[in-house]
Amino acid sequence: MGAFLLKRLGRMLGVLFVISVIVFFIFNVMPNEPAAQIAGKSATPELIAQVEETWGFDDPLPVQYLTVMELTFTGELISYTRQLDVDEEIWKGLPATLSLCAGAAVIWLFFAVLFGYLSAFRAGRPTDRVLMLVSLVSISLPIFLVSALALNYLSYKLELFPSSGYVGLTEDPLDWAYHLVLPWTTMAVLFIGLYARVLRANLLEVMDEDHVRTARAKGLGERQVRVRHVLRNALLPIVTLFGLDFAALIGGAAIITEYIFSLGGIGQLTANSVADLDLPPVMALSMLAAFFVVVFNALVDIAYTWLDPRIKLERSR
Amino acid sequence: MEGSPRRTALRRLRGDRGAIAGLALFAAIVVFVLAAPLWANHVADTGPNATHTTEKVEVDGEPREVVSVEGTPVGPLWLGAGGKFFLGADGRLGRDEMVRLMYGGRTSLFIALTASLIATLSALALALLAGYFRGWVDAVISFLLDVIWGFPVLLLGIALGTALAVGGLDLGPISISAGSVWIPTLIGGFVFASYIARPLRGEVLALREQEFVKAAVAAGASPWRVMLRELLPNLWPTAIVLFTVNVANMMLLEAGLSFLGAGVQAPDASWGTMIAGGFELIFSSPLLMILPSTLIFLTVLSLNLIGDGLGAALNPRSRATIEAHTGRFEPKREAA
Amino acid sequence: MSAVKSAAPVLEVDGLRVGFANEAGVTQAVDGVSLELGAGEVLAIVGESGSGKSVTALSIMGLAGAGARVEGSVRLEGQELLGAAEEELREVRGARVGMVFQDPSSSFNPVYKVGNQIDEAIRAHRALSAAETRELTLQTLGAVGVSDPERLAGNYPHQLSGGMGQRAMIAMALALEPTVLIADEPTTALDVTIQAQVLALLARLNRERDLATILITHDLGVVAEVADRVAVMRTGRVVEEGTLDQVFYEPRHPHTRELLEALARLGRPRAGTASPTGEEGR
């Protein structure tokens, strides 16, 4: 087990390094005039010169890379366009983003398991067909459509929910949830269909396996067979999938959702920075999100070995 | 034995109502966007970028302002003005929404289809190389694919899009100006290549173990011959399914990028940019955001239906379908 | 082999027919099978693959699957099982009829420890405390010849060798002391030496507990070791039935003779070659 862990961590570090190189390349090497772009739209020649100095544009590439990495990781990145401290903004935005992602995840997992379970155990029958149609629609829905409809009808016309703003959990839990209901639902809708379909497929596969027959032969009740011997086994791949998706949320659906609902998290920070073509925050956030994905995946991978005994022992050999 | 695998697949596809519906829907959308010049010239009498802020239109004999004094664009007139502003005006600039939807659709579809084509072809090449040669070639390619795969799709697109938005791309022989539609296209091709390459690589590895491939190698066939003659023909089914679903994913990516400003740039329009414009007027003229979003929805839905149908037709219990839909898949548990 | 046979059969199968619907119509896997199992008796059901022997066994327990159309009668100590309510069948399964399957590594759930799965089987029928349940599990494991029951109970299914896994499976089937044991190809997945051990175990259990046993197999060699009576099946029907001696030495049906000849051929050296390993066809 120890050797496997080391190998996994080693690989992870390798990936993180290559990611940092790629991000560096995208923002500092690839553009036509990187210093000018980083300095921003309204940059004066003096500012551009200052950026060139700080970011080491006159140095050879490897040195430049190290300079930029140092800037990023010591929290010294500044947004020139908006005069902000990048890492401060990131810290400020984290609670909102995490609240959004975690809440949406809980909702979508709940419904996905419910739909997937019902579909699989009534496969071919009306319930299944309806749920699978709903799932298909769900995975095709662009977040724009859902949020447009939600904002307009539920928030504006019917005034059921607020249309924007984030309230901290510690300030007022009820208000916190109230402001997040629409964003949560908007994000959850996208993933429910996907997960329901995957779970359904897994369940159908597991249902045919020998150990399910044994469970019935032991005299277990049908519900017990389904939950302890079919569902439990079918959920395993979902864990990995979820690990991938959750981490990717931060760099994906969260950005657009936060922007549309003005939640002020790091997703909105990204969106605003893009709109202003403000590169330093985008660079920092790209790296942060990618790092998070890689680290989170590694953790999920390790956790998976604990969940599936077959893997655990395979790896310790 | 029955017909060839291809014929059986086609038969199954023809009987799949969902897939047929999907094809019909997608065809309708393609017709819709191809009809853009016809509509623009003969019905709406205006182009996608022509502004009509201060003009008036005759509706059932009465003149109506295209954009009101407060800046509110006129809503759908349907045939009231002979087809002009069929779906209304798109904002303060008073452009014809219907015309813009049609032209914007062309951009969106072009980007989605081309990017997916680039992604699929690159993926095929990478998968063949990695799967056939294995060893360090595979190690390097897999590693790079893993790295790209680790980047959240939208964020990678954003990173590339913002970096290239102002100055364009000037990399060796490739030189593209900043506002070109090719920037989001290439970005999409690059971003999604790894999502398609990984399942394909798995298939190549599996195919490689089969008798007919081993026979060809033993007979002394060159690597290119084996890859092109033996492996590639067997990859088409999976590749096609992955391509189809990828077009859908690409549409969503382009919309997201353009919405945020890192995709299609003004003056070009795509459904994504239209959604951004519509978002500003979400409460006063909700249709402006809802219409392009719905068109994207219908396109993606039709592609998913087709992709589902193809997956089921080519291989009833295909894991590729699941993989294709998630854009990722249960990582194969490789022995350490 | 038991010495005394009680008067009334423990299990009666009467005109059992099991069909499966598919695209091409209905396939009759079992087409009119009638059998009797006496108390403490070992009945071997022999046949090649596709003969319907496994489906017969599964149908007794109502485990043929949702797509199966089952007709006829199956009576366990007088109680009709076919068409009985799910609740009734649940009580029979595991507690009055135990079942052992072919491949222990896939027949156990891979994500739970073996001991827990046996505990689960016990708890489904008895209201015992956790400690008492585990006690019974370990006891039963010991009774099937496991030298370190605690260690085995703490293992996962894929950690067990074929022989150990099968013992665990047998223990799970017997923990609640059922009247009947159905073993579906229990030795097919095992190495030859282990096969002998498991068969010896089944014979011992049959003797010690007066456990009526149905042994399903395609291997006549296995049958010769333990069976009292034999039923030969082919394409869903019983073509021959009788005591072990009757079937082996006075076979009446051509198919039975075919099977016997195949068995004999495996044991006989080929002309001009050294004695074979006997591994043909395994």
Coordinates of N, CA and C in Angstrom, one line a residue, chain C residues 118-119 122-123 126-140 175:
Chain C
I118 N -22.1 -14.3 6.1 CA -22.7 -15.4 6.7 C -23.6 -14.9 7.9
D119 N -23.1 -14.0 8.6 CA -23.9 -13.4 9.7 C -25.2 -12.9 9.1
I122 N -27.7 -15.5 8.6 CA -28.3 -16.0 9.9 C -29.4 -15.0 10.4
R123 N -28.9 -13.7 10.3 CA -29.8 -12.7 10.8 C -31.1 -12.5 10.1
R126 N -33.1 -15.4 12.1 CA -33.1 -15.6 13.5 C -32.8 -14.2 14.2
A127 N -33.5 -14.0 15.3 CA -33.3 -12.8 16.0 C -32.2 -13.1 17.1
L128 N -31.0 -13.1 16.7 CA -29.9 -13.3 17.7 C -29.1 -12.1 17.9
S129 N -28.4 -12.0 18.9 CA -27.5 -10.8 19.1 C -26.3 -10.9 18.2
A130 N -25.6 -9.8 18.1 CA -24.5 -9.8 17.2 C -23.5 -10.9 17.6
A131 N -23.2 -11.0 18.8 CA -22.2 -11.9 19.3 C -22.7 -13.4 19.1
E132 N -24.0 -13.6 19.3 CA -24.5 -15.0 19.1 C -24.4 -15.3 17.6
T133 N -24.8 -14.4 16.8 CA -24.7 -14.6 15.3 C -23.3 -15.0 14.9
R134 N -22.4 -14.2 15.4 CA -21.0 -14.5 15.0 C -20.5 -15.8 15.5
E135 N -21.0 -16.1 16.7 CA -20.6 -17.4 17.3 C -21.1 -18.5 16.4
L136 N -22.3 -18.4 16.0 CA -22.9 -19.5 15.1 C -22.1 -19.5 13.8
T137 N -21.8 -18.4 13.3 CA -21.0 -18.4 12.0 C -19.7 -19.1 12.2
L138 N -19.0 -18.8 13.2 CA -17.7 -19.4 13.5 C -17.8 -20.9 13.7
Q139 N -18.9 -21.3 14.4 CA -19.1 -22.7 14.7 C -19.3 -23.4 13.4
T140 N -20.2 -22.9 12.5 CA -20.5 -23.6 11.3 C -19.3 -23.6 10.4
A175 N -25.7 -22.9 7.9 CA -25.7 -22.3 9.3 C -27.1 -22.4 10.0

